[in-house]
XYZ file of C-alpha atoms in Angstrom:
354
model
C 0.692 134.253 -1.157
C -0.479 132.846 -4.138
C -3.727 130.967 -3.877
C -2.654 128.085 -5.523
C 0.315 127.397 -3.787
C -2.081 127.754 -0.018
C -4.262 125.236 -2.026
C -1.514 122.395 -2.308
C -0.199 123.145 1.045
C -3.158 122.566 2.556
C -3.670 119.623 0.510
C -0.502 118.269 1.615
C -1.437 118.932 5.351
C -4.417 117.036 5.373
C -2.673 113.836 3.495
C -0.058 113.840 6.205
C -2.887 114.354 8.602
C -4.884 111.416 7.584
C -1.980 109.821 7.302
C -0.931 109.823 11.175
C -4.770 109.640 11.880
C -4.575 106.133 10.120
C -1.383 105.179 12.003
C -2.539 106.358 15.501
C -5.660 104.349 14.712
C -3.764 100.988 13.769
C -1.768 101.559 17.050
C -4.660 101.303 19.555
C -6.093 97.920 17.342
C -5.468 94.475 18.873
C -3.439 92.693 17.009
C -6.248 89.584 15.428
C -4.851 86.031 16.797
C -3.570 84.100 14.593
C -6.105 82.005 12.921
C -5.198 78.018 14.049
C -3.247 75.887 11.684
C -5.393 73.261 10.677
C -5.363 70.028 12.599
C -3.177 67.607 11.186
C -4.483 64.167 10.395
C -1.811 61.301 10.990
C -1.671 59.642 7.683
C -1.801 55.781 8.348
C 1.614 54.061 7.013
C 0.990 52.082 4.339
C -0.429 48.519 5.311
C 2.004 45.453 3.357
C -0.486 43.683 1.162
C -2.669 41.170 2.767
C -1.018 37.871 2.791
C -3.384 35.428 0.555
C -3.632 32.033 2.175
C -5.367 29.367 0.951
C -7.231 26.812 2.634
C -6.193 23.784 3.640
C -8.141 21.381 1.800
C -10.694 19.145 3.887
C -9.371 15.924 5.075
C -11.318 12.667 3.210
C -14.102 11.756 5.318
C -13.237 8.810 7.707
C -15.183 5.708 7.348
C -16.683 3.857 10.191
C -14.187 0.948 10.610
C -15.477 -2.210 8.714
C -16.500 -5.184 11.139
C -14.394 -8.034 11.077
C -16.653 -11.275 9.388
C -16.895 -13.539 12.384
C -14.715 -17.085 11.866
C -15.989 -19.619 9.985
C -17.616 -22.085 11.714
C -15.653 -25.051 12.798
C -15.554 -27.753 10.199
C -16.613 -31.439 10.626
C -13.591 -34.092 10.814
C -14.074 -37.755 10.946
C -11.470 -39.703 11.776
C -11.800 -43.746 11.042
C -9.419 -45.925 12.309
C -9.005 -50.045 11.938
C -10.173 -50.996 15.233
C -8.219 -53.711 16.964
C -4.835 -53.221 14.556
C -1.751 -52.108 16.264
C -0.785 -48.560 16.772
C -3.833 -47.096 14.037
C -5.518 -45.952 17.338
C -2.528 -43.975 18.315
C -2.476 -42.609 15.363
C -5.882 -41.479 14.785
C -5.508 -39.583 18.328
C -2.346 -37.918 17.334
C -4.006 -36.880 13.816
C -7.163 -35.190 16.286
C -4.782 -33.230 18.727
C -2.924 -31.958 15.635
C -5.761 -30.347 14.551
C -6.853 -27.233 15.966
C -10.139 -26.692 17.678
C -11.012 -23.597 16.804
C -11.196 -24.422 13.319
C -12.013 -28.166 13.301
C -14.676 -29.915 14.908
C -13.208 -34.014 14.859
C -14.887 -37.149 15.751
C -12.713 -40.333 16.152
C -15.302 -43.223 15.173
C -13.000 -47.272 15.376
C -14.247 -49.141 12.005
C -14.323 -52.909 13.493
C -13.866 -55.909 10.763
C -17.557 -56.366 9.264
C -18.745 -52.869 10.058
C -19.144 -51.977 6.347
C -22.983 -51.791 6.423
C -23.680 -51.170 10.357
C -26.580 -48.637 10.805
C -25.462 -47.619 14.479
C -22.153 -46.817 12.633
C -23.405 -45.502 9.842
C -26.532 -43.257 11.198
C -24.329 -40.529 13.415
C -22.321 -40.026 10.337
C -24.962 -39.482 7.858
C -26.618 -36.735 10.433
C -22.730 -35.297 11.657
C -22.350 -34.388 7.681
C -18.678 -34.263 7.845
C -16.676 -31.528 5.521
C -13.487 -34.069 5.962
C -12.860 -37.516 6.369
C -9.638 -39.227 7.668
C -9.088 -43.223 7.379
C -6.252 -44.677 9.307
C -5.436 -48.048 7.760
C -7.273 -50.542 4.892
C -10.225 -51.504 6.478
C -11.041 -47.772 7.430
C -10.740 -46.690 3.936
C -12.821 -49.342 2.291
C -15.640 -48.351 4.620
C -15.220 -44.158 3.882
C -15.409 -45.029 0.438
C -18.410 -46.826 0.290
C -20.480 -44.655 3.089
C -18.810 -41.387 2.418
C -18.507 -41.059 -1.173
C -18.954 -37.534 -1.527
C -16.771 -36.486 1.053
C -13.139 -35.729 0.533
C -10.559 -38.314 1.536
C -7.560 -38.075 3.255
C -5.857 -41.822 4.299
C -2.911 -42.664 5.933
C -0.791 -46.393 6.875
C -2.361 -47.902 3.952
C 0.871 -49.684 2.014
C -0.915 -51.119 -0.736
C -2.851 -47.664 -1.813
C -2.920 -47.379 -5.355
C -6.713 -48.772 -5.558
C -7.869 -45.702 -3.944
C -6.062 -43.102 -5.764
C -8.629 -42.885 -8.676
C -8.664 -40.341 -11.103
C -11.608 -38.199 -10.503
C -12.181 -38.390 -7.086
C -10.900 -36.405 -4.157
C -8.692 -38.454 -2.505
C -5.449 -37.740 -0.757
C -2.967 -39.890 1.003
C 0.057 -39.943 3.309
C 3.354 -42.446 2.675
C 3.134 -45.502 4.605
C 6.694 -45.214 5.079
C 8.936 -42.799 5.582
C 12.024 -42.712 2.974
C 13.891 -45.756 2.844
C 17.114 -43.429 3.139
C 16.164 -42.643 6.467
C 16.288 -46.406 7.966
C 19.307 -47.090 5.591
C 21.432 -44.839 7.898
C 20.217 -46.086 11.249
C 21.336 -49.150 10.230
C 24.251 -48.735 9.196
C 25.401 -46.630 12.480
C 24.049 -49.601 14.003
C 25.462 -52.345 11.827
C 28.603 -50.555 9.486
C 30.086 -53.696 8.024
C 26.585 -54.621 6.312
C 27.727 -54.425 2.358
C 24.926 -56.330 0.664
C 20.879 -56.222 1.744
C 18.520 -58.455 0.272
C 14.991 -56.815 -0.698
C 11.515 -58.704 -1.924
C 8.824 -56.481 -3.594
C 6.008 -56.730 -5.111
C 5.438 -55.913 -9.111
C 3.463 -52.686 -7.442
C 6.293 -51.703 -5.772
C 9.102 -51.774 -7.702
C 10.360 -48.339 -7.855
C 11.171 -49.586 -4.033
C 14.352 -51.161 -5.524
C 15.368 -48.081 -7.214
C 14.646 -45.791 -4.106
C 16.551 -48.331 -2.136
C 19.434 -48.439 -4.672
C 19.713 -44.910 -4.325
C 19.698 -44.522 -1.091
C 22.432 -47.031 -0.438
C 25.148 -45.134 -2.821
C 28.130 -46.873 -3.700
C 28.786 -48.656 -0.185
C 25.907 -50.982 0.284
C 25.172 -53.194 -2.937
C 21.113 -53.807 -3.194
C 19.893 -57.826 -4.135
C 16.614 -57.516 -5.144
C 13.604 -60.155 -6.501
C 10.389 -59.599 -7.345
C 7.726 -62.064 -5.599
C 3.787 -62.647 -6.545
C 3.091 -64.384 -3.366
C 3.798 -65.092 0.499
C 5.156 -68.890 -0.532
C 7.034 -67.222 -3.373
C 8.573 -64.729 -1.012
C 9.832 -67.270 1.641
C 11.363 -69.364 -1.259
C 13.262 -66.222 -2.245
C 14.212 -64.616 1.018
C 16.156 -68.443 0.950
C 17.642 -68.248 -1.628
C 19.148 -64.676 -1.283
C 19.592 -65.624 2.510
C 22.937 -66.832 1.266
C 24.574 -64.120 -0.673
C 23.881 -61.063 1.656
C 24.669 -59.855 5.296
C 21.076 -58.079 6.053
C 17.670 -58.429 5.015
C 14.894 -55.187 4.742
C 11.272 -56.593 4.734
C 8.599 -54.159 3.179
C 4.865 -54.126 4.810
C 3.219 -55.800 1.833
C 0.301 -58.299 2.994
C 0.314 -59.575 -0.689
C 3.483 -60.947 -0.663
C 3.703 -61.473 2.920
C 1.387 -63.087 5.482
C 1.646 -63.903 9.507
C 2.665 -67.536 8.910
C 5.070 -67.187 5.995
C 6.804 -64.235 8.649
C 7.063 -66.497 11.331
C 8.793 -69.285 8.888
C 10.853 -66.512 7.249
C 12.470 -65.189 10.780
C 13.208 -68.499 12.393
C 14.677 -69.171 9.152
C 16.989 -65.734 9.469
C 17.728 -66.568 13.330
C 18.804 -70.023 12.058
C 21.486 -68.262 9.381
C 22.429 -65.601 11.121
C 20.550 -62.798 9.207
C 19.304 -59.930 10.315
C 16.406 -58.755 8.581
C 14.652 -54.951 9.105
C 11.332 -55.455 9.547
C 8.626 -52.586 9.424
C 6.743 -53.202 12.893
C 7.993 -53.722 16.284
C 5.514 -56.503 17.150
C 7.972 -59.082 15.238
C 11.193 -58.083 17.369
C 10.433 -60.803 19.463
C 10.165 -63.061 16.362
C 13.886 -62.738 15.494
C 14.099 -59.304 13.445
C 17.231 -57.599 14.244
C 15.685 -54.044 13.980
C 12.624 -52.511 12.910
C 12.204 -48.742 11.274
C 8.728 -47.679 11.837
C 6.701 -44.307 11.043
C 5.860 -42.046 14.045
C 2.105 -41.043 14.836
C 2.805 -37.433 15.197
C 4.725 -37.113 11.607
C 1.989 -39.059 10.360
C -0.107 -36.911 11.828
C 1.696 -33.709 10.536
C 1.609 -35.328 6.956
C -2.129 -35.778 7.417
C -2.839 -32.268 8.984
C -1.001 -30.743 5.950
C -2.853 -32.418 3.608
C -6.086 -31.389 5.292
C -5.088 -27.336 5.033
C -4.496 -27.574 1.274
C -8.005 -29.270 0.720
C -9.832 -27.073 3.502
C -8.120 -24.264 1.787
C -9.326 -25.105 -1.552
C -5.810 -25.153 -3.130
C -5.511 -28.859 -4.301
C -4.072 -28.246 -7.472
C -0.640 -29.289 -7.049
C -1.141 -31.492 -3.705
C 0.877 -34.681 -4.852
C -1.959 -37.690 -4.428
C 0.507 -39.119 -1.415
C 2.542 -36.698 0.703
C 5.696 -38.239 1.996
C 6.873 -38.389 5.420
C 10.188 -36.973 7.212
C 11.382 -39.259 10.077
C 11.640 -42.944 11.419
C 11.959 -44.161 14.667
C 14.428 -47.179 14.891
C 14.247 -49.876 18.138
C 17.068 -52.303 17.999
C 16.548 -55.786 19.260
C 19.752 -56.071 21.613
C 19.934 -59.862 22.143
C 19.482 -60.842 18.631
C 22.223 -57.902 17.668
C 24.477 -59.010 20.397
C 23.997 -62.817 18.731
C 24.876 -60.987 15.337
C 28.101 -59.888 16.796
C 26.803 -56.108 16.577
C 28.293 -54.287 19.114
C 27.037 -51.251 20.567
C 23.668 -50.974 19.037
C 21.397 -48.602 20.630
C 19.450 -49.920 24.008
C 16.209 -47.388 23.427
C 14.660 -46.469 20.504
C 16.023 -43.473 18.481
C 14.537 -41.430 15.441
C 16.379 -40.280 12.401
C 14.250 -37.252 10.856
C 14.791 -36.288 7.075
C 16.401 -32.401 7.854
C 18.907 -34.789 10.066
């Protein structure tokens, strides 16, 4: 055999040997375990961007609640009255209940006749230092004015007032009488077949007439005259006596005095005239009616006036506040005398929102 051919043959038999020496050797290796897959991290969803709020913003600091001032201190209120006149102490007393306590402090001090210059009178005023002074009737004023100067002035039943209301000063009044409408229709639902009234005034008082004309429309003709004295008046309440069917008397002492009224009544008794007088007093004297003010409207008129000044807002208070009712007393024998029939037996009042 050629030697080249036992050289590849032998080559050949020791590749196939090594060959099956390799795979007998693989066979009797463990197979390696498989390495471990790697852990696996959860990945996180994906968080929604964070919501962005912004803050509320800080409430205002609170302040301490503010103390309330305390109320003023009640204010000083005189009240003078005429001493010894009729009804001007009623009045004052109604003008002191009508204002309140808690914000006026009032004194009612009676004025009598001659008291102008008393110290007694005079001394407890100076030291009381009143913020307010209230005069109920003539003589009450005189004296505020000449003792109380400085003080503002608030008067009331005072007929003849136009002395006092001087320019520059602070005075304030109330009507001495309520509107003459008012005690125009009492009487006449007392006395309807009255179609002409006689009426005596003073020069002062002359816009009287027109009020009075005024109030009696078309259905009641006015007969007017204008008098300087009490003798003058009784010579024309005479003479007019005659041409009318009712006669309205006005509270003016300078035209009228105590002894020219009693002449001047008999003298209407004696005709058959009934006269409207301003006071009940002269009822008995022969007046057929009388039309007076009440205390308590006074005293309402008064009060009001006292507000606006307290209040400091004076600029448009009118220098005499008018009043809103009447009361009305009828007397019965000398209407029944008169022929008027069914006149009221107790006194009535007729107000102004009537």
């Amino acid at each position: 055999m050629p030697i080249a051919t036992s050289v590849r043959r032998a080559v050949s038999s020791a590749t196939v040997a090594a060959a099956l020496l390799a795979l007998a050797g693989c066979a009797g290796l463990r197979p390696e375990a498989p390495s471990p897959e790697p852990e696996r991290v959860p990945i996180a969803e994906a968080s929604p961007p964070p919501k962005v709020v912004t803050p509320a913003p800080a409430p205002p600091p609170v302040a301490p609640p503010t103390a309330k001032p305390p109320p003023p201190a009640p204010r000083n209120v005189v009240v003078l009255f005429e001493q010894g006149t009729a009804g001007y102490a009623d009045v004052a007393a109604e003008i002191a209940a009508e204002l309140p306590d808690a914000r006026y402090r009032t004194l009612l001090v009676p004025i009598p006749a001659g008291a102008a210059g008393s110290s007694d009178l005079l001394n407890p005023l100076v030291a009381l230092k009143p913020s307010l002074a209230v005069a109920v009737g003539r003589e009450a004023v005189m004296f505020a004015r000449a003792n109380l100067s400085a003080t503002p002035l608030v008067f009331c039943q005072v007929f003849n007032y136009q002395e006092f209301l001087e320019v520059g000063r602070r005075v304030w009044g109330v009507s001495p009488m309520p509107p003459l409408a008012l005690p125009l229709r009492g009487w006449t639902s007392v006395n309807p077949q009255r179609r002409r009234i006689g009426l005596i005034v003073s020069d002062a008082h002359s816009t009287l007439v027109e009020e009075a004309v005024a109030a009696a429309g078309d259905d009641v003709e006015i007969k007017h005259a204008v008098s300087s004295s009490d003798r003058e008046t009784l010579y024309l309440f005479k003479r007019l006596a005659s041409e009318v069917d009712g006669f309205w008397l006005v509270p003016d002492n300078r035209i009228l005095s105590p002894a020219v009224l009693r002449d001047l009544l008999s003298y209407a008794v004696a005709h058959d005239v009934g006269v409207l007088v301003f006071n009940e007093s002269l009822l008995p004297w022969g007046a057929l009616m009388s039309a007076t003010s009440t205390p308590t409207d006074v005293a309402r008129g008064v009060r009001a006036v006292i507000e606006r000044v307290a209040a400091g807002t004076t600029k448009d208070l009118p220098q005499l506040t008018p009043l809103a009712e009447t009361k009305l007393t009828v007397n019965t024998s000398v209407a029944g005398r008169l022929g008027v029939t069914g006149a009221p037996l107790a006194p009535w009042v007729v107000r102004d929102a009537d």
